[in-house]
Tab-separated table of C-alpha atoms in Angstrom:
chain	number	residue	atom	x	y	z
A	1	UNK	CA	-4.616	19.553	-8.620
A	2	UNK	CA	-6.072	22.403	-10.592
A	3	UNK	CA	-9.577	22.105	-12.675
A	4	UNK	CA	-9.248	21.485	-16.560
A	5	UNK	CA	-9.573	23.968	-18.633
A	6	UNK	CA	-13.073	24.761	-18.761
A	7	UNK	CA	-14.494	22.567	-15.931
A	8	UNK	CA	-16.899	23.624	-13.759
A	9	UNK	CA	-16.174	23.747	-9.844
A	10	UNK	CA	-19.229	20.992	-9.714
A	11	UNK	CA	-17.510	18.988	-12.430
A	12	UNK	CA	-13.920	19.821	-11.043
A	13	UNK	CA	-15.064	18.760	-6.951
A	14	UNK	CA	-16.660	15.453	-8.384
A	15	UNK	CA	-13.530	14.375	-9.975
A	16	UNK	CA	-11.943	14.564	-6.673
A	17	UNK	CA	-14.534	11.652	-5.197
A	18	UNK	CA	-13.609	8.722	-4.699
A	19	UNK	CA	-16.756	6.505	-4.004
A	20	UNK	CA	-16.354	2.971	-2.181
A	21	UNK	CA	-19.155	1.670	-4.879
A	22	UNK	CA	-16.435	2.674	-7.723
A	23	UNK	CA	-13.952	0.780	-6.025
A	24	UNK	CA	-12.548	-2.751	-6.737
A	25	UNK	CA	-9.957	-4.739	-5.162
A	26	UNK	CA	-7.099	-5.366	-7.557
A	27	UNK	CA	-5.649	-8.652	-7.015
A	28	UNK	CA	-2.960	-8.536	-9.456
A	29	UNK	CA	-1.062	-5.034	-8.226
A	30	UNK	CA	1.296	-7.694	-6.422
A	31	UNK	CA	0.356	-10.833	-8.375
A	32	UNK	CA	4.208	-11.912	-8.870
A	33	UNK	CA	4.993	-11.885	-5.395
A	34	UNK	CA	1.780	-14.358	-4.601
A	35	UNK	CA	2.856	-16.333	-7.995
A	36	UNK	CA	6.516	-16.661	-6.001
A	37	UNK	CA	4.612	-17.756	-2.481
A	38	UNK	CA	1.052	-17.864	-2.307
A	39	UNK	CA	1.222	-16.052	1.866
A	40	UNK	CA	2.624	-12.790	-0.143
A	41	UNK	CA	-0.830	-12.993	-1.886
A	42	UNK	CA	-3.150	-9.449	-1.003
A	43	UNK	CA	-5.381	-6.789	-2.518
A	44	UNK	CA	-5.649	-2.533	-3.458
A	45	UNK	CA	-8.387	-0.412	-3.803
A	46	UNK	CA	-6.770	2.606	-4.848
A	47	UNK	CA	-8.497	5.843	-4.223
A	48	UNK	CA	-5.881	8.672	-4.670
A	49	UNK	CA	-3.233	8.023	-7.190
A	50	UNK	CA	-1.527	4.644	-7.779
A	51	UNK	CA	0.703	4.097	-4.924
A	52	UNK	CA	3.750	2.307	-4.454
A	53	UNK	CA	2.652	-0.960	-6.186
A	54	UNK	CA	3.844	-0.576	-9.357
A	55	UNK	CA	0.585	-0.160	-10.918
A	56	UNK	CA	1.642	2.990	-13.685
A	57	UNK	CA	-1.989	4.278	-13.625
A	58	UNK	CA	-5.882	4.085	-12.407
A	59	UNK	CA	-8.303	6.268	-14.762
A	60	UNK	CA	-10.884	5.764	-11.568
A	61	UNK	CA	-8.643	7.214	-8.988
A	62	UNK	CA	-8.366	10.671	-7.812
A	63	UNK	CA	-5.879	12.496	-9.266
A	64	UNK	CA	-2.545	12.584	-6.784
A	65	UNK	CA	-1.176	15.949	-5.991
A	66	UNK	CA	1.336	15.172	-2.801
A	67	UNK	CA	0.812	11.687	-1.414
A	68	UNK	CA	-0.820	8.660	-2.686
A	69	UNK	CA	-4.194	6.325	-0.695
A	70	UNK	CA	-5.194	3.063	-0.981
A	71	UNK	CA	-6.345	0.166	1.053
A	72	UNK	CA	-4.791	-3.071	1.099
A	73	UNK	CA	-6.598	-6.382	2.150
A	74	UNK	CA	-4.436	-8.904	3.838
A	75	UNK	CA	-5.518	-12.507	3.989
A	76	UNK	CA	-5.174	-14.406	7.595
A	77	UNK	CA	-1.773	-15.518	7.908
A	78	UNK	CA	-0.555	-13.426	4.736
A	79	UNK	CA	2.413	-11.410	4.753
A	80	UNK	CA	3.549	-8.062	2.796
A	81	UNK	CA	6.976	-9.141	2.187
A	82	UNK	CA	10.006	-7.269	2.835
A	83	UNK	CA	10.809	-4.240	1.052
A	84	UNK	CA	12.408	-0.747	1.279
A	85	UNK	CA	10.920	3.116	0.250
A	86	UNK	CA	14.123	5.153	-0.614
A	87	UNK	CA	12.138	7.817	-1.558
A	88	UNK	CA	9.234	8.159	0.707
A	89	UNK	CA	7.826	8.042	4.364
A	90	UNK	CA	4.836	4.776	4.107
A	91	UNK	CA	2.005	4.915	6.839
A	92	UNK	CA	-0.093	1.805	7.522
A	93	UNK	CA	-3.463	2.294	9.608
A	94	UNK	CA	-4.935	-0.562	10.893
A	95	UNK	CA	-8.871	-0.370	10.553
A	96	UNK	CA	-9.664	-4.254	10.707
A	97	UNK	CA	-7.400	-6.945	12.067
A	98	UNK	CA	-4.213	-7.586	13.574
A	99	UNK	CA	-0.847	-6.436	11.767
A	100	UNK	CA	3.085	-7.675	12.922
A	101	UNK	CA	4.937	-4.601	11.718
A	102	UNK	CA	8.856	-5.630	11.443
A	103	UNK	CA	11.023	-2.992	10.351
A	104	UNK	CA	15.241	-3.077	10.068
A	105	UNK	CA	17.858	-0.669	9.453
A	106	UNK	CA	21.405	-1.435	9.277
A	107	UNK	CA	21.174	-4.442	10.669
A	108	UNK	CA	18.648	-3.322	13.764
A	109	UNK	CA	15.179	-5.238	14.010
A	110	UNK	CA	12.190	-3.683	15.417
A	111	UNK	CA	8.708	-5.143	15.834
A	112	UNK	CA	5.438	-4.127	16.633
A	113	UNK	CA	1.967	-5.824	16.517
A	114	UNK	CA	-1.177	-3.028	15.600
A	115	UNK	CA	-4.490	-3.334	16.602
A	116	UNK	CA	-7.717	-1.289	15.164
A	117	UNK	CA	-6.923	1.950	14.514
A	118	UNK	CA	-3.366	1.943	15.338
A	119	UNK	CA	-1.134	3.573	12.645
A	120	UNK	CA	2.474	3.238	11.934
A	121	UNK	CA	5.149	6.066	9.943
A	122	UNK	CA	7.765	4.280	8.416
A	123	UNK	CA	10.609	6.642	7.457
A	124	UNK	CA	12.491	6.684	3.995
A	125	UNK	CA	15.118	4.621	3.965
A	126	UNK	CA	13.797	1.365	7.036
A	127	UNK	CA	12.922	-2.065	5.773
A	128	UNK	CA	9.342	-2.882	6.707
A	129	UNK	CA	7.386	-5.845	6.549
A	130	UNK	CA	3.429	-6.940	7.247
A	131	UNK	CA	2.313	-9.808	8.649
A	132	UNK	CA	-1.281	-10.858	9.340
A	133	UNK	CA	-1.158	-12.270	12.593
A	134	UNK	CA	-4.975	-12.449	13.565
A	135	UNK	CA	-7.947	-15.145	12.086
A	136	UNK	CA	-9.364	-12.502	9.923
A	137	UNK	CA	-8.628	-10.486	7.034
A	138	UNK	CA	-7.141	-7.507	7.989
A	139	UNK	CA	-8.193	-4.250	6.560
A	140	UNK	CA	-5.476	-1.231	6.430
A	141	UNK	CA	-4.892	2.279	4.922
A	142	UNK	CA	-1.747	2.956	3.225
A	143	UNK	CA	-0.400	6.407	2.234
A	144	UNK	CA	2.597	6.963	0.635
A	145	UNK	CA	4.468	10.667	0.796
A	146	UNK	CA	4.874	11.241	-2.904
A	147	UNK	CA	2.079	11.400	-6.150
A	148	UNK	CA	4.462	9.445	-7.910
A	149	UNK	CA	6.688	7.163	-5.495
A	150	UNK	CA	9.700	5.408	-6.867
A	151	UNK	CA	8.800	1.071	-6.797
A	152	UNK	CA	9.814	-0.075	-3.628
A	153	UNK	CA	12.729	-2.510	-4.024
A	154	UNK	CA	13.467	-5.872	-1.995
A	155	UNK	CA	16.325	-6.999	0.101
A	156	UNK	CA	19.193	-8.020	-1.665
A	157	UNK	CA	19.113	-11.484	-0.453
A	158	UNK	CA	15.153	-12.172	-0.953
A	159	UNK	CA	14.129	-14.302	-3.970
A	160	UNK	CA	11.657	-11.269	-5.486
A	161	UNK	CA	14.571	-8.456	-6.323
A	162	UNK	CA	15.535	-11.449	-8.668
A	163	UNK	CA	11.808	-11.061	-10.515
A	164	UNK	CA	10.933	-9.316	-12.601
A	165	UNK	CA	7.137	-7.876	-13.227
């Protein structure tokens, strides 16, 4: 992203900071699912661009020029439900907790349990799920490969592609 016209470097250097202090955990990015079943209920803190939420825009996030960061707070025994990037590879890093990963593709399952700092690419194109398996809230980074990534949709047969937000 390029300075405004007639921004310093200072001025154009700090708008690419995101400080943890700024920050706030946004409940409500993925309110419907947790309105549909309370264990789909979990948290953002966005810190470049908006992400793959659905949230259209964050005035106190860095702008996003090729990819999009946030974290995302998982209650014990929550789960990020099913759903599908067409558009764009999705990593999860694992810096607190333990995450169940289960991804699918044409009918193939794969599964994986992360630990701290343990980090997982999910292609374009896979079904991937999260699952908090551990007694804690887990704590992990997730960067999406696009500043603007298309709303990830749900499988056909799961109750939330039949919600709308």
């Amino acid at each position: 992203m390029l300075a405004k016209p007639g921004q310093t470097f200072e001025q154009w250097m700090e708008s690419r900071v995101a400080r943890r202090a700024s920050r706030r955990y946004d409940w409500d990015a993925l309110k419907f699912q947790a309105d549909y079943d309370p264990t789909y209920r979990r948290a953002q803190m966005r810190y470049v661009g908006t992400g793959g939420t659905g949230v259209n825009s964050d005035v106190n996030t860095v702008p996003a020029g090729h990819f999009t960061f946030s974290t995302m707070v998982i209650p014990a025994g929550n789960i990020g439900p099913s759903h599908i990037h067409h558009d764009v590879e999705e990593i999860f890093f694992v810096l607190r907790g333990q995450m169940k990963v289960v991804c699918e593709k044409d009918g193939q399952k794969w599964e994986a349990t992360l630990h701290e700092r343990d980090l997982i690419s999910v292609p374009p194109g896979v079904y991937r799920e999260e699952h908090n398996t551990g007694e804690e809230d887990a704590l992990m980074c997730v960067m999406l490969g696009s500043p603007k990534p298309i709303t990830p949709v749900y499988p056909p047969d799961s109750p939330l592609s039949k919600i709308k937000r």
